[in-house]
Amino acid sequence: MTETTMHVAQGQFQILRFPIEKNEKLQAWDAADEYLLQDVAKKIDLEDQPSVLIINDSFGALAVALSAYKPSIVSDSFISQAATRKNLALNQIALTTVRLFDSLVLPQDKFDFILIKAPKTLAFLEDMLIRLQDNLTANTQVIISGMVKHLPASVWQLMARYIGVTAPSKAVKKARLIYAQVDVGRIVPVSPYPVYYPLDNKAYQICNHANIFSHKNLDIGTRFFLEHLPQDDKYQKVVDLGCGNGVVGLIFAEKNPNAQLHFVDESFMAVASAEENFKQAVTTCNASFQAGDALTDFADKSMDLILCNPPFHQQNTVGGHIALRMFEQSKKVLKPGGELWVIGNRHLGYHASLKKYFSKVEVIESNAKFVIIKASN
C-alpha cells in the first residue's frame, strides 16, 4: 500500500498525489523532499521571521511542511497548485498561510531561503534562476534538491553561473542537495526565454516559453501530426488537449476557420505560449486558453473533436497514467459521433489503450516511429 503519511523534522503530514488515482502506487513526495526539509529545519529557525520561497514543489509536500513560515510557492503546474491547496486542507492548514504564484509572475520580495526542487526541464531551471535575481540578497540561502539521477552536471553549472559558488551535500537515499552561495559580483545575461523560431513552411514565428517540450524547435511527432490533421466543417467545437505551444490547434484552425477552439494544458507556460502563437497567427477562429487538469472543466458530450499528443511523464515520473486519464475523459466530453485524434510513439500501445474506452479505433497514418489514431463511439 502506498505511504501517505510523511514523517519529517517539521512534523507528520498527510500528503496525496493528484489527480487521485485508484490503487495509487506512487508516493507524493520523495527522499529529496525529506532531505531538504531535514536540512532546512536546522537552519531556518536561526533567522528572525525567515522569508521562504519554494519553487517546483511537486504536490505540496514542501509547502505543507513549511507552512508555519508562510512561504511563497512558484510552480508551472496547475495540478501542483491544486494538489498544494488540497493537501493544505487535508492537514487542516489555512490556504492563507501560503502565497501561490504561477511561473509567469514571480513574487517581488527578497528571500532568506530559496528552495528549488530540481525540475525535469533544464531550460525551466535556467529561466527561473535568471528571473530570481531581484529576489536575492547577499545572504540568501539557495538550495536545490533532487534525486541524484536528476542532478546532472548541467544543473550545478547553471547554479554556479547565475547564483554563485556551489557545494554538494553527501548523497542520502539516492538524494542530494546543492547549495549555492550568492556572488554579489555576478553578471547575469539577458534571458533567452521565451524562444522564437519559424514554423516550417509557414510565416509564423512560434513562441516557446522555457518549460515547453522541445522548446527550441518543432518536435518530429508534432510535425507528423500537423501533416495529417483533419479538415471538415463538422468539427465545430474542438479541444487541443495538452496543447503545449498550441501549434496543433493553430494549424487545425488554419484548415478549419469556422471552428471554435479550446486550448488546455496543465502548464501555465504552455498556455501562455499557445495564446501568443494563436493571436499572432489567426484572426478568424474563436479560441479560449485555459490552464487546467485535462478535461475536468468541460461538460459531458460538448465537443466534436479532441486533438491530443499525450505527455508520458508527470514531473520526473514516467508512465501512461496521464494518457489513460485523458482518453477516459475524452469519452465523456465528446458528443455522440465525436472523435479523438491521438498521436504517440508506436511502442506506447495507444491503439490497445483506446479500445478500453472507444468502440471504433482506427489508424489514420503511421511511420517508423509514430502512429496517429482516431477513436470514436
CSV table of C-alpha atoms in Angstrom, one decimal:
chain,number,residue,atom,x,y,z
A,1,MET,CA,0.0,0.0,0.0
A,2,THR,CA,1.3,3.5,-0.9
A,3,GLU,CA,2.5,5.5,2.0
A,4,THR,CA,0.6,8.8,2.5
A,5,THR,CA,2.0,9.9,5.9
A,6,MET,CA,5.1,12.0,5.6
A,7,HIS,CA,7.3,12.0,8.7
A,8,VAL,CA,9.8,14.9,8.6
A,9,ALA,CA,11.6,17.2,11.0
A,10,GLN,CA,8.7,19.7,10.8
A,11,GLY,CA,6.1,17.1,11.9
A,12,GLN,CA,3.8,14.4,10.5
A,13,PHE,CA,1.6,15.2,7.5
A,14,GLN,CA,-0.8,13.5,5.1
A,15,ILE,CA,0.3,14.1,1.5
A,16,LEU,CA,-1.5,12.7,-1.5
A,17,ARG,CA,-0.7,12.7,-5.2
A,18,PHE,CA,-3.2,14.5,-7.5
A,19,PRO,CA,-5.2,13.7,-9.5
A,20,ILE,CA,-6.2,10.9,-7.2
A,21,GLU,CA,-6.0,7.5,-8.9
A,22,LYS,CA,-7.5,4.2,-7.8
A,23,ASN,CA,-4.9,1.9,-6.4
A,24,GLU,CA,-2.2,4.6,-6.5
A,25,LYS,CA,1.3,3.1,-6.5
A,26,LEU,CA,3.3,6.3,-6.4
A,27,GLN,CA,4.2,8.3,-3.3
A,28,ALA,CA,3.5,12.1,-3.3
A,29,TRP,CA,7.0,13.0,-2.1
A,30,ASP,CA,10.5,11.5,-2.4
A,31,ALA,CA,13.7,11.3,-0.5
A,32,ALA,CA,14.9,14.6,-2.0
A,33,ASP,CA,11.9,16.3,-0.3
A,34,GLU,CA,12.7,14.7,3.0
A,35,TYR,CA,16.4,15.5,2.8
A,36,LEU,CA,15.7,19.2,2.0
A,37,LEU,CA,13.2,19.5,4.9
A,38,GLN,CA,15.6,17.9,7.3
A,39,ASP,CA,18.4,20.2,6.2
A,40,VAL,CA,16.3,23.4,6.3
A,41,ALA,CA,15.0,22.6,9.8
A,42,LYS,CA,18.5,23.0,11.2
A,43,LYS,CA,18.8,26.5,9.7
A,44,ILE,CA,15.5,28.2,9.3
A,45,ASP,CA,14.8,29.0,12.9
A,46,LEU,CA,18.1,30.8,13.2
A,47,GLU,CA,16.5,33.6,11.2
A,48,ASP,CA,14.1,36.2,12.7
A,49,GLN,CA,10.8,35.8,10.7
A,50,PRO,CA,12.5,33.9,7.8
A,51,SER,CA,11.2,34.6,4.3
A,52,VAL,CA,10.9,31.4,2.2
A,53,LEU,CA,10.4,30.8,-1.5
A,54,ILE,CA,9.7,27.3,-2.8
A,55,ILE,CA,10.0,26.5,-6.5
A,56,ASN,CA,8.6,23.5,-8.3
A,57,ASP,CA,7.1,21.7,-5.3
A,58,SER,CA,5.6,18.5,-6.8
A,59,PHE,CA,2.4,18.0,-4.8
A,60,GLY,CA,2.7,20.5,-2.0
A,61,ALA,CA,4.8,18.4,0.4
A,62,LEU,CA,7.3,21.3,0.9
A,63,ALA,CA,4.5,23.9,1.2
A,64,VAL,CA,2.7,21.9,3.8
A,65,ALA,CA,5.7,21.1,5.9
A,66,LEU,CA,7.0,24.7,5.9
A,67,SER,CA,3.5,26.4,6.1
A,68,ALA,CA,4.4,27.8,9.5
A,69,TYR,CA,6.8,30.2,7.7
A,70,LYS,CA,4.2,31.5,5.3
A,71,PRO,CA,6.2,30.6,2.2
A,72,SER,CA,5.7,31.8,-1.4
A,73,ILE,CA,5.2,29.0,-3.8
A,74,VAL,CA,6.1,29.2,-7.5
A,75,SER,CA,5.0,26.4,-9.9
A,76,ASP,CA,4.4,26.0,-13.6
A,77,SER,CA,1.9,23.2,-12.9
A,78,PHE,CA,-1.8,23.8,-12.4
A,79,ILE,CA,-2.0,20.3,-10.9
A,80,SER,CA,0.8,21.1,-8.4
A,81,GLN,CA,-1.1,24.2,-7.3
A,82,ALA,CA,-4.3,22.2,-7.0
A,83,ALA,CA,-2.5,19.5,-5.0
A,84,THR,CA,-1.0,22.1,-2.7
A,85,ARG,CA,-4.4,23.5,-1.9
A,86,LYS,CA,-5.9,20.1,-1.2
A,87,ASN,CA,-3.0,18.9,0.9
A,88,LEU,CA,-3.1,22.0,3.0
A,89,ALA,CA,-6.8,21.4,3.6
A,90,LEU,CA,-6.2,17.7,4.3
A,91,ASN,CA,-3.8,18.8,7.1
A,92,GLN,CA,-6.2,21.5,8.3
A,93,ILE,CA,-3.8,24.3,7.3
A,94,ALA,CA,-5.4,27.5,6.1
A,95,LEU,CA,-4.7,28.3,2.4
A,96,THR,CA,-3.8,31.9,3.5
A,97,THR,CA,-0.6,30.5,5.1
A,98,VAL,CA,1.0,30.3,1.6
A,99,ARG,CA,1.1,32.5,-1.4
A,100,LEU,CA,0.8,30.7,-4.8
A,101,PHE,CA,2.3,32.1,-7.9
A,102,ASP,CA,2.4,30.7,-11.4
A,103,SER,CA,5.7,30.5,-13.3
A,104,LEU,CA,5.0,33.6,-15.3
A,105,VAL,CA,4.7,36.1,-12.5
A,106,LEU,CA,7.2,35.8,-9.6
A,107,PRO,CA,6.9,37.5,-6.2
A,108,GLN,CA,8.7,40.8,-5.7
A,109,ASP,CA,10.1,40.1,-2.2
A,110,LYS,CA,13.6,39.4,-1.0
A,111,PHE,CA,14.0,35.9,0.5
A,112,ASP,CA,16.2,34.4,3.1
A,113,PHE,CA,15.7,30.9,1.7
A,114,ILE,CA,15.0,29.9,-1.9
A,115,LEU,CA,14.3,26.1,-2.1
A,116,ILE,CA,14.1,24.5,-5.5
A,117,LYS,CA,13.0,21.0,-6.4
A,118,ALA,CA,15.0,20.1,-9.5
A,119,PRO,CA,12.7,20.3,-12.5
A,120,LYS,CA,12.7,17.9,-15.4
A,121,THR,CA,13.4,20.7,-17.9
A,122,LEU,CA,16.8,22.3,-17.6
A,123,ALA,CA,15.6,25.3,-19.6
A,124,PHE,CA,12.9,25.9,-16.9
A,125,LEU,CA,15.6,25.9,-14.2
A,126,GLU,CA,17.7,28.4,-16.1
A,127,ASP,CA,14.7,30.7,-16.7
A,128,MET,CA,13.8,30.6,-13.0
A,129,LEU,CA,17.4,31.3,-11.9
A,130,ILE,CA,17.7,34.3,-14.3
A,131,ARG,CA,14.4,35.8,-13.2
A,132,LEU,CA,15.1,35.2,-9.5
A,133,GLN,CA,17.9,37.8,-9.4
A,134,ASP,CA,15.8,40.5,-7.8
A,135,ASN,CA,14.7,38.1,-5.0
A,136,LEU,CA,18.3,37.5,-3.8
A,137,THR,CA,20.3,39.2,-1.1
A,138,ALA,CA,23.9,38.7,-0.3
A,139,ASN,CA,22.8,36.3,2.4
A,140,THR,CA,20.1,34.3,0.6
A,141,GLN,CA,20.5,30.6,1.0
A,142,VAL,CA,19.7,28.9,-2.3
A,143,ILE,CA,19.3,25.1,-2.2
A,144,ILE,CA,18.3,22.8,-4.9
A,145,SER,CA,17.1,19.3,-4.1
A,146,GLY,CA,16.7,16.2,-6.3
A,147,MET,CA,17.4,12.6,-6.7
A,148,VAL,CA,21.0,12.1,-7.8
A,149,LYS,CA,19.9,10.9,-11.2
A,150,HIS,CA,18.0,14.2,-11.8
A,151,LEU,CA,21.0,16.4,-10.9
A,152,PRO,CA,23.4,16.2,-13.9
A,153,ALA,CA,26.5,18.5,-14.1
A,154,SER,CA,24.5,21.0,-16.1
A,155,VAL,CA,22.3,21.8,-13.0
A,156,TRP,CA,25.5,22.6,-11.0
A,157,GLN,CA,26.8,24.7,-13.8
A,158,LEU,CA,23.6,26.8,-14.0
A,159,MET,CA,23.6,27.3,-10.3
A,160,ALA,CA,27.2,28.5,-10.4
A,161,ARG,CA,26.6,30.7,-13.3
A,162,TYR,CA,23.5,32.5,-12.1
A,163,ILE,CA,23.9,32.4,-8.3
A,164,GLY,CA,27.5,31.7,-7.2
A,165,VAL,CA,29.9,29.1,-5.9
A,166,THR,CA,28.1,25.7,-5.4
A,167,ALA,CA,28.8,22.9,-2.9
A,168,PRO,CA,27.1,19.5,-2.7
A,169,SER,CA,25.8,17.6,0.2
A,170,LYS,CA,26.5,14.0,0.7
A,171,ALA,CA,24.0,11.6,-1.0
A,172,VAL,CA,21.3,10.2,1.3
A,173,LYS,CA,18.8,7.6,0.0
A,174,LYS,CA,20.0,8.5,-3.6
A,175,ALA,CA,19.1,12.2,-3.0
A,176,ARG,CA,21.3,15.2,-2.9
A,177,LEU,CA,21.3,18.9,-2.1
A,178,ILE,CA,23.3,21.5,-3.9
A,179,TYR,CA,24.0,24.8,-2.0
A,180,ALA,CA,24.8,28.0,-3.8
A,181,GLN,CA,26.4,31.0,-2.2
A,182,VAL,CA,25.3,34.3,-3.7
A,183,ASP,CA,28.1,36.1,-5.6
A,184,VAL,CA,27.4,39.8,-5.2
A,185,GLY,CA,29.6,40.5,-8.2
A,186,ARG,CA,27.8,38.1,-10.5
A,187,ILE,CA,26.9,39.3,-14.0
A,188,VAL,CA,23.7,37.7,-15.3
A,189,PRO,CA,22.9,37.8,-19.0
A,190,VAL,CA,19.6,38.8,-20.6
A,191,SER,CA,17.2,35.8,-20.5
A,192,PRO,CA,17.0,33.9,-23.8
A,193,TYR,CA,13.4,32.9,-23.0
A,194,PRO,CA,10.9,32.7,-24.5
A,195,VAL,CA,12.5,31.2,-27.6
A,196,TYR,CA,11.1,32.1,-31.0
A,197,TYR,CA,11.6,30.1,-34.2
A,198,PRO,CA,9.9,30.0,-37.7
A,199,LEU,CA,7.4,27.2,-38.3
A,200,ASP,CA,8.2,25.0,-41.2
A,201,ASN,CA,6.7,26.3,-44.5
A,202,LYS,CA,4.7,29.0,-42.6
A,203,ALA,CA,5.1,32.7,-41.9
A,204,TYR,CA,4.5,32.1,-38.2
A,205,GLN,CA,7.1,32.8,-35.6
A,206,ILE,CA,6.4,30.3,-32.8
A,207,CYS,CA,6.8,31.4,-29.2
A,208,ASN,CA,8.0,28.8,-26.7
A,209,HIS,CA,8.4,29.6,-23.0
A,210,ALA,CA,11.1,27.8,-21.1
A,211,ASN,CA,9.1,24.8,-19.8
A,212,ILE,CA,7.8,23.7,-23.2
A,213,PHE,CA,8.8,20.3,-24.5
A,214,SER,CA,11.3,20.7,-27.4
A,215,HIS,CA,11.4,24.4,-26.7
A,216,LYS,CA,14.0,25.2,-29.4
A,217,ASN,CA,12.3,23.7,-32.4
A,218,LEU,CA,9.2,21.7,-33.5
A,219,ASP,CA,9.5,18.1,-32.4
A,220,ILE,CA,9.2,15.4,-35.0
A,221,GLY,CA,6.0,13.9,-33.6
A,222,THR,CA,4.1,17.1,-33.7
A,223,ARG,CA,5.4,17.8,-37.2
A,224,PHE,CA,4.0,14.4,-38.3
A,225,PHE,CA,0.7,15.2,-36.7
A,226,LEU,CA,0.4,18.6,-38.4
A,227,GLU,CA,0.7,16.8,-41.8
A,228,HIS,CA,-2.4,14.8,-41.2
A,229,LEU,CA,-4.8,17.0,-39.2
A,230,PRO,CA,-8.5,16.6,-40.4
A,231,GLN,CA,-10.3,19.2,-42.4
A,232,ASP,CA,-14.1,19.2,-42.2
A,233,ASP,CA,-16.9,21.6,-41.3
A,234,LYS,CA,-18.4,19.0,-38.9
A,235,TYR,CA,-15.7,19.9,-36.4
A,236,GLN,CA,-17.2,22.9,-34.8
A,237,LYS,CA,-16.1,22.6,-31.1
A,238,VAL,CA,-12.6,21.4,-30.8
A,239,VAL,CA,-10.1,20.9,-27.9
A,240,ASP,CA,-6.3,20.9,-28.3
A,241,LEU,CA,-5.7,18.8,-25.2
A,242,GLY,CA,-2.3,19.1,-23.6
A,243,CYS,CA,-1.8,21.9,-26.1
A,244,GLY,CA,1.9,22.7,-25.4
A,245,ASN,CA,2.7,25.7,-27.5
A,246,GLY,CA,-0.6,25.3,-29.3
A,247,VAL,CA,0.8,24.7,-32.8
A,248,VAL,CA,-1.5,21.7,-33.4
A,249,GLY,CA,-4.6,23.8,-32.7
A,250,LEU,CA,-3.2,26.7,-34.6
A,251,ILE,CA,-2.7,24.6,-37.8
A,252,PHE,CA,-6.1,23.0,-37.3
A,253,ALA,CA,-7.7,26.4,-37.2
A,254,GLU,CA,-5.9,27.4,-40.4
A,255,LYS,CA,-7.6,24.3,-42.1
A,256,ASN,CA,-10.9,24.8,-40.3
A,257,PRO,CA,-11.5,28.6,-39.9
A,258,ASN,CA,-15.1,28.2,-38.6
A,259,ALA,CA,-14.2,26.0,-35.7
A,260,GLN,CA,-14.3,27.2,-32.0
A,261,LEU,CA,-11.1,26.0,-30.3
A,262,HIS,CA,-10.2,25.4,-26.7
A,263,PHE,CA,-6.5,25.2,-25.7
A,264,VAL,CA,-5.9,23.3,-22.5
A,265,ASP,CA,-2.7,22.4,-20.7
A,266,GLU,CA,-1.6,22.0,-17.1
A,267,SER,CA,1.5,24.1,-17.7
A,268,PHE,CA,1.0,27.9,-17.3
A,269,MET,CA,3.9,28.5,-19.7
A,270,ALA,CA,2.3,26.2,-22.3
A,271,VAL,CA,-1.0,28.1,-22.2
A,272,ALA,CA,0.8,31.4,-22.4
A,273,SER,CA,2.8,30.2,-25.4
A,274,ALA,CA,-0.3,28.8,-27.2
A,275,GLU,CA,-2.2,32.1,-26.6
A,276,GLU,CA,0.6,34.2,-28.1
A,277,ASN,CA,1.1,31.9,-31.0
A,278,PHE,CA,-2.6,31.8,-31.9
A,279,LYS,CA,-3.2,35.5,-31.6
A,280,GLN,CA,-0.2,36.3,-33.7
A,281,ALA,CA,-1.3,33.9,-36.5
A,282,VAL,CA,-5.0,33.5,-36.5
A,283,THR,CA,-7.8,36.1,-36.6
A,284,THR,CA,-10.9,34.2,-37.9
A,285,CYS,CA,-11.4,31.5,-35.2
A,286,ASN,CA,-12.7,32.0,-31.8
A,287,ALA,CA,-10.5,30.4,-29.1
A,288,SER,CA,-10.1,30.1,-25.4
A,289,PHE,CA,-7.0,29.3,-23.4
A,290,GLN,CA,-7.0,27.6,-20.1
A,291,ALA,CA,-4.6,26.1,-17.6
A,292,GLY,CA,-6.3,23.1,-16.1
A,293,ASP,CA,-6.5,19.5,-15.2
A,294,ALA,CA,-7.1,17.9,-18.7
A,295,LEU,CA,-10.8,18.0,-19.5
A,296,THR,CA,-12.1,18.2,-15.9
A,297,ASP,CA,-13.8,21.6,-16.5
A,298,PHE,CA,-15.6,20.5,-19.8
A,299,ALA,CA,-19.2,19.5,-19.9
A,300,ASP,CA,-20.1,15.9,-20.9
A,301,LYS,CA,-21.0,15.5,-24.6
A,302,SER,CA,-19.9,19.0,-25.5
A,303,MET,CA,-17.1,18.7,-28.1
A,304,ASP,CA,-16.9,17.4,-31.7
A,305,LEU,CA,-13.2,16.8,-31.8
A,306,ILE,CA,-10.3,16.4,-29.4
A,307,LEU,CA,-6.7,16.6,-30.7
A,308,CYS,CA,-4.1,15.1,-28.3
A,309,ASN,CA,-0.4,14.4,-28.1
A,310,PRO,CA,-0.4,13.0,-24.6
A,311,PRO,CA,2.5,13.6,-22.3
A,312,PHE,CA,4.1,10.4,-20.9
A,313,HIS,CA,5.6,11.9,-17.7
A,314,GLN,CA,4.4,13.9,-14.7
A,315,GLN,CA,7.3,15.8,-13.2
A,316,ASN,CA,10.1,13.3,-13.3
A,317,THR,CA,7.7,10.3,-13.2
A,318,VAL,CA,7.3,8.4,-16.5
A,319,GLY,CA,4.2,6.4,-17.1
A,320,GLY,CA,1.0,6.1,-19.2
A,321,HIS,CA,-1.5,7.1,-16.5
A,322,ILE,CA,-1.9,10.6,-17.8
A,323,ALA,CA,-2.7,9.5,-21.3
A,324,LEU,CA,-5.2,6.9,-20.0
A,325,ARG,CA,-6.9,9.6,-17.9
A,326,MET,CA,-7.1,11.9,-21.0
A,327,PHE,CA,-8.7,9.0,-23.0
A,328,GLU,CA,-11.3,8.3,-20.3
A,329,GLN,CA,-12.2,12.0,-20.0
A,330,SER,CA,-12.4,12.4,-23.8
A,331,LYS,CA,-15.0,9.7,-24.0
A,332,LYS,CA,-17.2,11.6,-21.6
A,333,VAL,CA,-16.7,15.0,-23.2
A,334,LEU,CA,-17.2,14.1,-26.9
A,335,LYS,CA,-20.6,14.3,-28.4
A,336,PRO,CA,-22.1,11.2,-29.9
A,337,GLY,CA,-20.1,10.6,-33.1
A,338,GLY,CA,-17.3,12.9,-31.9
A,339,GLU,CA,-13.7,11.9,-32.5
A,340,LEU,CA,-10.5,11.8,-30.5
A,341,TRP,CA,-7.3,12.1,-32.6
A,342,VAL,CA,-4.2,10.9,-30.8
A,343,ILE,CA,-0.5,10.8,-31.9
A,344,GLY,CA,2.1,8.8,-30.0
A,345,ASN,CA,5.2,6.7,-30.3
A,346,ARG,CA,4.4,3.3,-31.7
A,347,HIS,CA,5.8,1.5,-28.6
A,348,LEU,CA,3.3,3.2,-26.2
A,349,GLY,CA,0.5,1.0,-27.4
A,350,TYR,CA,-2.2,3.7,-27.5
A,351,HIS,CA,-4.2,1.6,-30.0
A,352,ALA,CA,-4.9,-1.0,-27.4
A,353,SER,CA,-5.5,1.5,-24.6
A,354,LEU,CA,-8.1,3.4,-26.6
A,355,LYS,CA,-10.1,0.2,-27.2
A,356,LYS,CA,-10.8,0.3,-23.4
A,357,TYR,CA,-12.9,3.4,-23.9
A,358,PHE,CA,-14.0,3.6,-27.6
A,359,SER,CA,-15.8,1.1,-29.8
A,360,LYS,CA,-14.1,2.4,-33.1
A,361,VAL,CA,-10.4,2.7,-33.1
A,362,GLU,CA,-8.5,3.1,-36.4
A,363,VAL,CA,-5.0,4.1,-37.6
A,364,ILE,CA,-5.1,7.2,-39.7
A,365,GLU,CA,-1.4,7.3,-40.5
A,366,SER,CA,1.8,5.9,-39.3
A,367,ASN,CA,5.6,5.8,-39.9
A,368,ALA,CA,8.5,4.0,-38.4
A,369,LYS,CA,8.2,5.9,-35.1
A,370,PHE,CA,4.7,7.4,-34.7
A,371,VAL,CA,1.1,6.5,-35.2
A,372,ILE,CA,-1.9,8.7,-35.5
A,373,ILE,CA,-5.1,7.1,-34.2
A,374,LYS,CA,-8.8,8.1,-34.5
A,375,ALA,CA,-11.2,6.9,-31.8
A,376,SER,CA,-14.9,7.3,-31.6
A,377,ASN,CA,-18.1,5.6,-30.5
